[in-house]
Amino acid sequence: MAGAGASGVDWLRRERAGQQSGKRKQPAEGSRGSLQRFNMAAGAETFSLREVLVAFTACVSEQREVRVDPYLAGWKGLVRFLNCLGTIFSFISKDAVTKIEIIENYRNSDQREKYLTVQSMVEYELANGLVDLQQRSKHPNSGCRTFLRLHRALHWLQMFLEGLRTGEDNSKTSVICSETYNASLANYHPWIIRKAAGVAFCALPTRNTFLETMNVGTAEEAVAMLGDALPYICEVYKITEELYAQHKLLDLP
Ligand SMILES: CCCCCCCCCCCCC/C=C/[C@@H](O)[C@H](COP(=O)(O)O)NC(=O)CCCCCCCCCCCCCCC
């Protein structure tokens, strides 16, 4: 596992053991509309990057499928983190919450089993003509199209976290953020969104302060944790990218 920090992945094993034994309280998965309450309550609990990274490490099954529930749990944790950074980011977290909730609603529907993994979602929606392939019409918020937006954001996230991990102590989070955004997500956003994002990035603190807001200890400990977890996030991204490329879904409208 590239980049395993001094801590190795012991923290990861402990966290996942805790989750399996039910000791660690996890936000209730799959309860309808939980995201709004979850989002409101978010401010009440301190954010820990650890829970987000553990969620993403639980995404990939032995059969290399991407499980939707831990994927959404990872994104909910990221939204909670974003909400701690200030209201200037609320236009971003609102969009992420909307997309998370669209997919969560599919996971709460009569077809919930079809949405257990990205693979089963793609297979089900394509087989039943539930995806708008050329322009948004009868299925404007299909699971495939909604998940693709989060998938593109995951690409930005992995670049951003890698930039944080390898950046100099005195580097600026705003620079890392805008450079990685411009190299990824910005290509899918209209001018006005790119401008608004650029303004929001200016509100970001220095790299080390940012690392400390992750609430996993010192900046060095946060860097080590990023090194442990990033390969898992990259694996989730890679598997999804291959699946979407195979089915020619990378440009869903
Ligand atoms: C660290 C500060 C966070 C910087 C976030 C960088 C990403 C900026 C995304 C700006 C777009 C937000 C506005 C939404 C635009 C939507 O049009 C657009 C397309 O959707 P549509 O086709 O349905 O219209 N939506 C999207 O592209 C989805 C954007 C989802 C972005 C979620 C980003 C969450 C970031 C979470 C915090 C990351 C820091 C973690 C550090 C431990």
PDB file of C-alpha atoms and ligand atoms in Angstrom:
ATOM      1  CA  MET A   1       0.000   0.000   0.000  1.00  0.00           C
ATOM      2  CA  ALA A   2       1.784   3.119  -1.217  1.00  0.00           C
ATOM      3  CA  GLY A   3       2.460   5.852   1.265  1.00  0.00           C
ATOM      4  CA  ALA A   4       1.650   3.911   4.433  1.00  0.00           C
ATOM      5  CA  GLY A   5       2.582   6.361   7.176  1.00  0.00           C
ATOM      6  CA  ALA A   6       4.421   5.569  10.433  1.00  0.00           C
ATOM      7  CA  SER A   7       1.050   4.583  11.852  1.00  0.00           C
ATOM      8  CA  GLY A   8       0.780   1.882   9.189  1.00  0.00           C
ATOM      9  CA  VAL A   9      -2.872   1.005   8.718  1.00  0.00           C
ATOM     10  CA  ASP A  10      -3.419  -0.060  12.354  1.00  0.00           C
ATOM     11  CA  TRP A  11      -5.859   2.827  12.837  1.00  0.00           C
ATOM     12  CA  LEU A  12      -7.783   1.487   9.853  1.00  0.00           C
ATOM     13  CA  ARG A  13      -7.989  -2.035  11.272  1.00  0.00           C
ATOM     14  CA  ARG A  14      -9.059  -0.726  14.687  1.00  0.00           C
ATOM     15  CA  GLU A  15     -11.752   1.480  13.176  1.00  0.00           C
ATOM     16  CA  ARG A  16     -13.155  -1.272  10.996  1.00  0.00           C
ATOM     17  CA  ALA A  17     -13.031  -3.801  13.848  1.00  0.00           C
ATOM     18  CA  GLY A  18     -14.932  -1.312  15.960  1.00  0.00           C
ATOM     19  CA  GLN A  19     -17.532  -0.848  13.224  1.00  0.00           C
ATOM     20  CA  GLN A  20     -17.961  -4.605  12.746  1.00  0.00           C
ATOM     21  CA  SER A  21     -18.407  -5.201  16.486  1.00  0.00           C
ATOM     22  CA  GLY A  22     -20.991  -2.405  16.437  1.00  0.00           C
ATOM     23  CA  LYS A  23     -19.014  -0.476  19.050  1.00  0.00           C
ATOM     24  CA  ARG A  24     -18.544   2.537  16.820  1.00  0.00           C
ATOM     25  CA  LYS A  25     -21.749   4.542  16.349  1.00  0.00           C
ATOM     26  CA  GLN A  26     -22.221   5.086  12.651  1.00  0.00           C
ATOM     27  CA  PRO A  27     -24.793   7.537  11.210  1.00  0.00           C
ATOM     28  CA  ALA A  28     -27.886   5.458  10.470  1.00  0.00           C
ATOM     29  CA  GLU A  29     -27.619   4.296   6.868  1.00  0.00           C
ATOM     30  CA  GLY A  30     -30.572   4.105   4.574  1.00  0.00           C
ATOM     31  CA  SER A  31     -33.145   5.938   6.671  1.00  0.00           C
ATOM     32  CA  ARG A  32     -35.302   8.077   4.401  1.00  0.00           C
ATOM     33  CA  GLY A  33     -34.425  11.761   4.429  1.00  0.00           C
ATOM     34  CA  SER A  34     -31.771  11.095   7.009  1.00  0.00           C
ATOM     35  CA  LEU A  35     -29.389  13.295   5.113  1.00  0.00           C
ATOM     36  CA  GLN A  36     -31.169  16.538   5.965  1.00  0.00           C
ATOM     37  CA  ARG A  37     -31.289  15.664   9.662  1.00  0.00           C
ATOM     38  CA  PHE A  38     -27.782  14.289   9.385  1.00  0.00           C
ATOM     39  CA  ASN A  39     -26.691  17.469   7.680  1.00  0.00           C
ATOM     40  CA  MET A  40     -28.378  19.681  10.288  1.00  0.00           C
ATOM     41  CA  ALA A  41     -26.912  17.659  13.135  1.00  0.00           C
ATOM     42  CA  ALA A  42     -23.553  17.661  11.466  1.00  0.00           C
ATOM     43  CA  GLY A  43     -22.453  20.854  13.153  1.00  0.00           C
ATOM     44  CA  ALA A  44     -23.175  19.299  16.518  1.00  0.00           C
ATOM     45  CA  GLU A  45     -20.561  16.549  16.179  1.00  0.00           C
ATOM     46  CA  THR A  46     -16.892  17.177  15.603  1.00  0.00           C
ATOM     47  CA  PHE A  47     -15.686  16.079  12.220  1.00  0.00           C
ATOM     48  CA  SER A  48     -13.038  13.437  11.977  1.00  0.00           C
ATOM     49  CA  LEU A  49     -11.415  12.648   8.676  1.00  0.00           C
ATOM     50  CA  ARG A  50     -10.861   9.161  10.069  1.00  0.00           C
ATOM     51  CA  GLU A  51     -14.513   8.156   9.659  1.00  0.00           C
ATOM     52  CA  VAL A  52     -14.550   9.439   6.075  1.00  0.00           C
ATOM     53  CA  LEU A  53     -11.440   7.505   5.137  1.00  0.00           C
ATOM     54  CA  VAL A  54     -12.695   4.363   6.865  1.00  0.00           C
ATOM     55  CA  ALA A  55     -15.935   4.622   4.871  1.00  0.00           C
ATOM     56  CA  PHE A  56     -14.067   4.770   1.574  1.00  0.00           C
ATOM     57  CA  THR A  57     -11.840   1.855   2.565  1.00  0.00           C
ATOM     58  CA  ALA A  58     -15.027  -0.200   3.069  1.00  0.00           C
ATOM     59  CA  CYS A  59     -16.341   0.541  -0.424  1.00  0.00           C
ATOM     60  CA  VAL A  60     -14.622  -2.128  -2.496  1.00  0.00           C
ATOM     61  CA  SER A  61     -15.857  -5.717  -2.114  1.00  0.00           C
ATOM     62  CA  GLU A  62     -13.844  -8.902  -2.683  1.00  0.00           C
ATOM     63  CA  GLN A  63     -15.427  -9.029  -6.155  1.00  0.00           C
ATOM     64  CA  ARG A  64     -14.084  -5.480  -6.822  1.00  0.00           C
ATOM     65  CA  GLU A  65     -17.609  -4.046  -6.697  1.00  0.00           C
ATOM     66  CA  VAL A  66     -18.156  -0.528  -5.275  1.00  0.00           C
ATOM     67  CA  ARG A  67     -20.688  -0.586  -2.430  1.00  0.00           C
ATOM     68  CA  VAL A  68     -23.028   2.421  -2.517  1.00  0.00           C
ATOM     69  CA  ASP A  69     -23.748   2.754   1.235  1.00  0.00           C
ATOM     70  CA  PRO A  70     -20.138   3.289   2.428  1.00  0.00           C
ATOM     71  CA  TYR A  71     -19.571   5.508  -0.642  1.00  0.00           C
ATOM     72  CA  LEU A  72     -22.453   7.741   0.468  1.00  0.00           C
ATOM     73  CA  ALA A  73     -21.245   7.589   4.096  1.00  0.00           C
ATOM     74  CA  GLY A  74     -17.847   8.876   2.916  1.00  0.00           C
ATOM     75  CA  TRP A  75     -19.477  11.751   1.048  1.00  0.00           C
ATOM     76  CA  LYS A  76     -21.716  12.633   3.984  1.00  0.00           C
ATOM     77  CA  GLY A  77     -18.607  12.907   6.143  1.00  0.00           C
ATOM     78  CA  LEU A  78     -16.963  15.140   3.549  1.00  0.00           C
ATOM     79  CA  VAL A  79     -20.063  17.368   3.446  1.00  0.00           C
ATOM     80  CA  ARG A  80     -19.931  17.634   7.228  1.00  0.00           C
ATOM     81  CA  PHE A  81     -16.295  18.691   6.965  1.00  0.00           C
ATOM     82  CA  LEU A  82     -17.145  21.222   4.287  1.00  0.00           C
ATOM     83  CA  ASN A  83     -19.866  22.702   6.518  1.00  0.00           C
ATOM     84  CA  CYS A  84     -17.226  23.299   9.201  1.00  0.00           C
ATOM     85  CA  LEU A  85     -15.256  25.458   6.759  1.00  0.00           C
ATOM     86  CA  GLY A  86     -17.911  28.165   6.599  1.00  0.00           C
ATOM     87  CA  THR A  87     -21.055  29.221   4.775  1.00  0.00           C
ATOM     88  CA  ILE A  88     -19.064  30.353   1.738  1.00  0.00           C
ATOM     89  CA  PHE A  89     -18.958  26.658   0.787  1.00  0.00           C
ATOM     90  CA  SER A  90     -22.687  26.083   1.290  1.00  0.00           C
ATOM     91  CA  PHE A  91     -23.471  26.244  -2.457  1.00  0.00           C
ATOM     92  CA  ILE A  92     -21.089  23.302  -2.845  1.00  0.00           C
ATOM     93  CA  SER A  93     -22.359  21.215   0.053  1.00  0.00           C
ATOM     94  CA  LYS A  94     -25.991  21.860  -0.972  1.00  0.00           C
ATOM     95  CA  ASP A  95     -25.325  20.342  -4.395  1.00  0.00           C
ATOM     96  CA  ALA A  96     -23.467  17.394  -2.894  1.00  0.00           C
ATOM     97  CA  VAL A  97     -26.285  16.799  -0.380  1.00  0.00           C
ATOM     98  CA  THR A  98     -28.855  16.854  -3.199  1.00  0.00           C
ATOM     99  CA  LYS A  99     -26.915  14.221  -5.157  1.00  0.00           C
ATOM    100  CA  ILE A 100     -26.231  12.054  -2.115  1.00  0.00           C
ATOM    101  CA  GLU A 101     -29.919  12.147  -1.249  1.00  0.00           C
ATOM    102  CA  ILE A 102     -31.011  11.206  -4.807  1.00  0.00           C
ATOM    103  CA  ILE A 103     -28.938   8.048  -4.583  1.00  0.00           C
ATOM    104  CA  GLU A 104     -29.952   7.444  -0.971  1.00  0.00           C
ATOM    105  CA  ASN A 105     -33.607   7.554  -2.067  1.00  0.00           C
ATOM    106  CA  TYR A 106     -32.912   4.831  -4.628  1.00  0.00           C
ATOM    107  CA  ARG A 107     -31.347   2.818  -1.775  1.00  0.00           C
ATOM    108  CA  ASN A 108     -34.565   3.340   0.196  1.00  0.00           C
ATOM    109  CA  SER A 109     -36.901   2.454  -2.706  1.00  0.00           C
ATOM    110  CA  ASP A 110     -38.519  -0.849  -3.704  1.00  0.00           C
ATOM    111  CA  GLN A 111     -35.518  -1.329  -6.014  1.00  0.00           C
ATOM    112  CA  ARG A 112     -33.014  -0.862  -3.181  1.00  0.00           C
ATOM    113  CA  GLU A 113     -31.196  -4.126  -3.938  1.00  0.00           C
ATOM    114  CA  LYS A 114     -30.502  -2.931  -7.497  1.00  0.00           C
ATOM    115  CA  TYR A 115     -28.560  -0.022  -6.005  1.00  0.00           C
ATOM    116  CA  LEU A 116     -26.400  -2.024  -3.605  1.00  0.00           C
ATOM    117  CA  THR A 117     -23.317  -1.498  -5.788  1.00  0.00           C
ATOM    118  CA  VAL A 118     -22.414   0.798  -8.678  1.00  0.00           C
ATOM    119  CA  GLN A 119     -22.177  -2.290 -10.870  1.00  0.00           C
ATOM    120  CA  SER A 120     -25.729  -3.444 -10.025  1.00  0.00           C
ATOM    121  CA  MET A 121     -27.026   0.122 -10.440  1.00  0.00           C
ATOM    122  CA  VAL A 122     -25.511   0.490 -13.928  1.00  0.00           C
ATOM    123  CA  GLU A 123     -26.751  -2.947 -14.994  1.00  0.00           C
ATOM    124  CA  TYR A 124     -30.301  -2.333 -13.696  1.00  0.00           C
ATOM    125  CA  GLU A 125     -30.741   1.203 -15.041  1.00  0.00           C
ATOM    126  CA  LEU A 126     -29.306   0.388 -18.492  1.00  0.00           C
ATOM    127  CA  ALA A 127     -31.314  -2.858 -18.806  1.00  0.00           C
ATOM    128  CA  ASN A 128     -34.532  -0.983 -17.976  1.00  0.00           C
ATOM    129  CA  GLY A 129     -33.896   2.187 -20.014  1.00  0.00           C
ATOM    130  CA  LEU A 130     -33.734   4.334 -16.880  1.00  0.00           C
ATOM    131  CA  VAL A 131     -30.783   6.479 -18.008  1.00  0.00           C
ATOM    132  CA  ASP A 132     -30.969   9.542 -20.300  1.00  0.00           C
ATOM    133  CA  LEU A 133     -28.005   8.866 -22.588  1.00  0.00           C
ATOM    134  CA  GLN A 134     -28.154  11.833 -25.001  1.00  0.00           C
ATOM    135  CA  GLN A 135     -30.010  14.636 -23.165  1.00  0.00           C
ATOM    136  CA  ARG A 136     -31.821  14.975 -19.862  1.00  0.00           C
ATOM    137  CA  SER A 137     -35.477  14.054 -20.420  1.00  0.00           C
ATOM    138  CA  LYS A 138     -37.461  11.239 -18.820  1.00  0.00           C
ATOM    139  CA  HIS A 139     -34.791  10.316 -16.269  1.00  0.00           C
ATOM    140  CA  PRO A 140     -33.095  13.592 -15.342  1.00  0.00           C
ATOM    141  CA  ASN A 141     -31.835  12.271 -12.014  1.00  0.00           C
ATOM    142  CA  SER A 142     -30.902   8.673 -12.794  1.00  0.00           C
ATOM    143  CA  GLY A 143     -28.587   6.948 -10.346  1.00  0.00           C
ATOM    144  CA  CYS A 144     -25.969   6.599 -13.097  1.00  0.00           C
ATOM    145  CA  ARG A 145     -25.898  10.274 -13.935  1.00  0.00           C
ATOM    146  CA  THR A 146     -26.018  11.422 -10.321  1.00  0.00           C
ATOM    147  CA  PHE A 147     -23.274   9.009  -9.256  1.00  0.00           C
ATOM    148  CA  LEU A 148     -21.124  10.224 -12.182  1.00  0.00           C
ATOM    149  CA  ARG A 149     -21.168  13.754 -10.730  1.00  0.00           C
ATOM    150  CA  LEU A 150     -19.903  12.455  -7.370  1.00  0.00           C
ATOM    151  CA  HIS A 151     -17.394  10.252  -9.200  1.00  0.00           C
ATOM    152  CA  ARG A 152     -15.944  13.296 -10.958  1.00  0.00           C
ATOM    153  CA  ALA A 153     -15.745  15.079  -7.599  1.00  0.00           C
ATOM    154  CA  LEU A 154     -13.963  12.025  -6.157  1.00  0.00           C
ATOM    155  CA  HIS A 155     -11.298  12.503  -8.835  1.00  0.00           C
ATOM    156  CA  TRP A 156     -10.791  16.048  -7.632  1.00  0.00           C
ATOM    157  CA  LEU A 157     -10.763  14.836  -3.985  1.00  0.00           C
ATOM    158  CA  GLN A 158      -8.020  12.285  -4.566  1.00  0.00           C
ATOM    159  CA  MET A 159      -5.885  14.904  -6.360  1.00  0.00           C
ATOM    160  CA  PHE A 160      -6.551  17.443  -3.624  1.00  0.00           C
ATOM    161  CA  LEU A 161      -5.726  15.040  -0.775  1.00  0.00           C
ATOM    162  CA  GLU A 162      -2.560  13.931  -2.590  1.00  0.00           C
ATOM    163  CA  GLY A 163      -1.597  17.589  -3.023  1.00  0.00           C
ATOM    164  CA  LEU A 164      -2.146  18.174   0.699  1.00  0.00           C
ATOM    165  CA  ARG A 165      -0.168  15.052   1.574  1.00  0.00           C
ATOM    166  CA  THR A 166       2.882  15.954  -0.515  1.00  0.00           C
ATOM    167  CA  GLY A 167       2.730  19.769  -0.168  1.00  0.00           C
ATOM    168  CA  GLU A 168       5.316  21.847   1.700  1.00  0.00           C
ATOM    169  CA  ASP A 169       4.427  22.895   5.257  1.00  0.00           C
ATOM    170  CA  ASN A 170       3.970  26.492   4.196  1.00  0.00           C
ATOM    171  CA  SER A 171       2.011  25.727   1.018  1.00  0.00           C
ATOM    172  CA  LYS A 172      -1.449  27.214   0.611  1.00  0.00           C
ATOM    173  CA  THR A 173      -4.546  25.041   0.688  1.00  0.00           C
ATOM    174  CA  SER A 174      -6.231  27.531  -1.628  1.00  0.00           C
ATOM    175  CA  VAL A 175      -3.545  26.989  -4.261  1.00  0.00           C
ATOM    176  CA  ILE A 176      -3.650  23.193  -3.948  1.00  0.00           C
ATOM    177  CA  CYS A 177      -7.435  23.321  -4.125  1.00  0.00           C
ATOM    178  CA  SER A 178      -7.710  25.587  -7.153  1.00  0.00           C
ATOM    179  CA  GLU A 179      -4.953  23.789  -9.078  1.00  0.00           C
ATOM    180  CA  THR A 180      -6.564  20.370  -8.549  1.00  0.00           C
ATOM    181  CA  TYR A 181     -10.054  21.753  -9.225  1.00  0.00           C
ATOM    182  CA  ASN A 182      -8.878  23.368 -12.482  1.00  0.00           C
ATOM    183  CA  ALA A 183      -7.267  20.075 -13.507  1.00  0.00           C
ATOM    184  CA  SER A 184     -10.438  18.051 -12.904  1.00  0.00           C
ATOM    185  CA  LEU A 185     -13.942  19.174 -11.932  1.00  0.00           C
ATOM    186  CA  ALA A 186     -13.681  22.663 -13.466  1.00  0.00           C
ATOM    187  CA  ASN A 187     -13.840  21.068 -16.923  1.00  0.00           C
ATOM    188  CA  TYR A 188     -17.441  20.071 -16.220  1.00  0.00           C
ATOM    189  CA  HIS A 189     -18.611  23.371 -14.714  1.00  0.00           C
ATOM    190  CA  PRO A 190     -19.873  26.550 -16.354  1.00  0.00           C
ATOM    191  CA  TRP A 191     -17.949  29.768 -15.958  1.00  0.00           C
ATOM    192  CA  ILE A 192     -20.124  31.094 -13.121  1.00  0.00           C
ATOM    193  CA  ILE A 193     -19.564  27.986 -10.958  1.00  0.00           C
ATOM    194  CA  ARG A 194     -15.821  28.076 -11.600  1.00  0.00           C
ATOM    195  CA  LYS A 195     -15.733  31.715 -10.519  1.00  0.00           C
ATOM    196  CA  ALA A 196     -17.767  31.057  -7.359  1.00  0.00           C
ATOM    197  CA  ALA A 197     -15.537  28.103  -6.483  1.00  0.00           C
ATOM    198  CA  GLY A 198     -12.448  30.225  -6.992  1.00  0.00           C
ATOM    199  CA  VAL A 199     -13.757  32.843  -4.560  1.00  0.00           C
ATOM    200  CA  ALA A 200     -14.594  30.169  -1.975  1.00  0.00           C
ATOM    201  CA  PHE A 201     -11.107  28.667  -2.203  1.00  0.00           C
ATOM    202  CA  CYS A 202      -9.595  31.980  -1.070  1.00  0.00           C
ATOM    203  CA  ALA A 203     -11.241  31.413   2.333  1.00  0.00           C
ATOM    204  CA  LEU A 204      -9.142  28.282   2.955  1.00  0.00           C
ATOM    205  CA  PRO A 205      -6.504  28.317   5.711  1.00  0.00           C
ATOM    206  CA  THR A 206      -2.823  27.336   5.384  1.00  0.00           C
ATOM    207  CA  ARG A 207      -2.042  23.697   4.653  1.00  0.00           C
ATOM    208  CA  ASN A 208      -1.018  22.776   8.206  1.00  0.00           C
ATOM    209  CA  THR A 209      -4.030  24.523   9.760  1.00  0.00           C
ATOM    210  CA  PHE A 210      -6.249  22.712   7.284  1.00  0.00           C
ATOM    211  CA  LEU A 211      -4.629  19.373   8.155  1.00  0.00           C
ATOM    212  CA  GLU A 212      -5.252  20.046  11.838  1.00  0.00           C
ATOM    213  CA  THR A 213      -8.960  20.758  11.208  1.00  0.00           C
ATOM    214  CA  MET A 214      -9.191  17.155  10.049  1.00  0.00           C
ATOM    215  CA  ASN A 215      -9.199  16.343  13.741  1.00  0.00           C
ATOM    216  CA  VAL A 216      -6.895  13.335  13.543  1.00  0.00           C
ATOM    217  CA  GLY A 217      -3.984  14.836  15.512  1.00  0.00           C
ATOM    218  CA  THR A 218      -0.993  16.768  14.244  1.00  0.00           C
ATOM    219  CA  ALA A 219      -0.437  17.746  10.609  1.00  0.00           C
ATOM    220  CA  GLU A 220       2.098  14.896  10.372  1.00  0.00           C
ATOM    221  CA  GLU A 221      -0.483  12.384  11.654  1.00  0.00           C
ATOM    222  CA  ALA A 222      -3.025  13.696   9.152  1.00  0.00           C
ATOM    223  CA  VAL A 223      -0.466  13.302   6.346  1.00  0.00           C
ATOM    224  CA  ALA A 224       0.237   9.710   7.450  1.00  0.00           C
ATOM    225  CA  MET A 225      -3.492   8.946   7.513  1.00  0.00           C
ATOM    226  CA  LEU A 226      -3.956  10.426   4.051  1.00  0.00           C
ATOM    227  CA  GLY A 227      -1.123   8.195   2.831  1.00  0.00           C
ATOM    228  CA  ASP A 228      -2.837   5.118   4.277  1.00  0.00           C
ATOM    229  CA  ALA A 229      -6.280   5.923   2.920  1.00  0.00           C
ATOM    230  CA  LEU A 230      -5.586   7.472  -0.483  1.00  0.00           C
ATOM    231  CA  PRO A 231      -4.889   4.145  -2.250  1.00  0.00           C
ATOM    232  CA  TYR A 232      -8.392   2.994  -1.271  1.00  0.00           C
ATOM    233  CA  ILE A 233      -9.986   6.175  -2.645  1.00  0.00           C
ATOM    234  CA  CYS A 234      -7.951   5.763  -5.844  1.00  0.00           C
ATOM    235  CA  GLU A 235      -9.168   2.143  -6.133  1.00  0.00           C
ATOM    236  CA  VAL A 236     -12.825   3.221  -5.784  1.00  0.00           C
ATOM    237  CA  TYR A 237     -12.284   5.858  -8.456  1.00  0.00           C
ATOM    238  CA  LYS A 238     -10.451   3.463 -10.791  1.00  0.00           C
ATOM    239  CA  ILE A 239     -13.093   0.724 -10.629  1.00  0.00           C
ATOM    240  CA  THR A 240     -15.933   3.206 -11.236  1.00  0.00           C
ATOM    241  CA  GLU A 241     -14.048   4.882 -14.101  1.00  0.00           C
ATOM    242  CA  GLU A 242     -13.469   1.495 -15.799  1.00  0.00           C
ATOM    243  CA  LEU A 243     -17.132   0.534 -15.380  1.00  0.00           C
ATOM    244  CA  TYR A 244     -18.421   3.840 -16.809  1.00  0.00           C
ATOM    245  CA  ALA A 245     -15.907   3.736 -19.681  1.00  0.00           C
ATOM    246  CA  GLN A 246     -16.893   0.153 -20.513  1.00  0.00           C
ATOM    247  CA  HIS A 247     -20.568   1.196 -20.795  1.00  0.00           C
ATOM    248  CA  LYS A 248     -19.804   4.556 -22.447  1.00  0.00           C
ATOM    249  CA  LEU A 249     -21.410   6.484 -19.569  1.00  0.00           C
ATOM    250  CA  LEU A 250     -18.634   9.001 -18.856  1.00  0.00           C
ATOM    251  CA  ASP A 251     -20.458  11.858 -20.590  1.00  0.00           C
ATOM    252  CA  LEU A 252     -23.993  11.399 -19.306  1.00  0.00           C
ATOM    253  CA  PRO A 253     -25.919  14.687 -19.679  1.00  0.00           C
TER     254      PRO A 253
HETATM  255  C1  LIG B   1     -11.719  22.014   0.621  1.00  0.00           C
HETATM  256  C2  LIG B   1     -12.793  22.945   0.147  1.00  0.00           C
HETATM  257  C3  LIG B   1     -13.796  22.262  -0.738  1.00  0.00           C
HETATM  258  C4  LIG B   1     -13.550  22.541  -2.155  1.00  0.00           C
HETATM  259  C5  LIG B   1     -14.550  21.840  -3.041  1.00  0.00           C
HETATM  260  C6  LIG B   1     -14.041  21.728  -4.478  1.00  0.00           C
HETATM  261  C7  LIG B   1     -15.130  21.296  -5.446  1.00  0.00           C
HETATM  262  C8  LIG B   1     -15.898  22.474  -5.953  1.00  0.00           C
HETATM  263  C9  LIG B   1     -17.171  22.042  -6.638  1.00  0.00           C
HETATM  264  C10 LIG B   1     -17.966  23.265  -7.092  1.00  0.00           C
HETATM  265  C11 LIG B   1     -19.308  22.860  -7.668  1.00  0.00           C
HETATM  266  C12 LIG B   1     -20.422  23.101  -6.725  1.00  0.00           C
HETATM  267  C13 LIG B   1     -21.663  23.593  -7.419  1.00  0.00           C
HETATM  268  C14 LIG B   1     -22.423  22.512  -8.147  1.00  0.00           C
HETATM  269  C15 LIG B   1     -22.336  22.399  -9.449  1.00  0.00           C
HETATM  270  C16 LIG B   1     -23.150  21.378 -10.215  1.00  0.00           C
HETATM  271  O1  LIG B   1     -23.633  21.998 -11.370  1.00  0.00           O
HETATM  272  C17 LIG B   1     -22.264  20.204 -10.583  1.00  0.00           C
HETATM  273  C18 LIG B   1     -22.835  19.393 -11.731  1.00  0.00           C
HETATM  274  O2  LIG B   1     -24.058  18.818 -11.314  1.00  0.00           O
HETATM  275  P1  LIG B   1     -25.306  18.973 -12.337  1.00  0.00           P
HETATM  276  O3  LIG B   1     -24.838  18.378 -13.650  1.00  0.00           O
HETATM  277  O4  LIG B   1     -26.398  18.184 -11.674  1.00  0.00           O
HETATM  278  O5  LIG B   1     -25.581  20.454 -12.414  1.00  0.00           O
HETATM  279  N1  LIG B   1     -22.103  19.381  -9.395  1.00  0.00           N
HETATM  280  C19 LIG B   1     -20.973  18.708  -9.230  1.00  0.00           C
HETATM  281  O6  LIG B   1     -20.033  18.764 -10.000  1.00  0.00           O
HETATM  282  C20 LIG B   1     -20.864  17.922  -7.943  1.00  0.00           C
HETATM  283  C21 LIG B   1     -19.980  18.716  -7.007  1.00  0.00           C
HETATM  284  C22 LIG B   1     -19.839  18.039  -5.670  1.00  0.00           C
HETATM  285  C23 LIG B   1     -18.654  18.640  -4.956  1.00  0.00           C
HETATM  286  C24 LIG B   1     -18.502  18.065  -3.594  1.00  0.00           C
HETATM  287  C25 LIG B   1     -17.238  18.562  -2.966  1.00  0.00           C
HETATM  288  C26 LIG B   1     -17.202  18.210  -1.512  1.00  0.00           C
HETATM  289  C27 LIG B   1     -15.875  18.581  -0.896  1.00  0.00           C
HETATM  290  C28 LIG B   1     -15.803  18.030   0.497  1.00  0.00           C
HETATM  291  C29 LIG B   1     -14.664  18.578   1.302  1.00  0.00           C
HETATM  292  C30 LIG B   1     -13.319  18.194   0.774  1.00  0.00           C
HETATM  293  C31 LIG B   1     -12.229  18.391   1.768  1.00  0.00           C
HETATM  294  C32 LIG B   1     -11.862  17.119   2.426  1.00  0.00           C
HETATM  295  C33 LIG B   1     -10.608  17.244   3.199  1.00  0.00           C
HETATM  296  C34 LIG B   1     -10.480  16.147   4.198  1.00  0.00           C
END
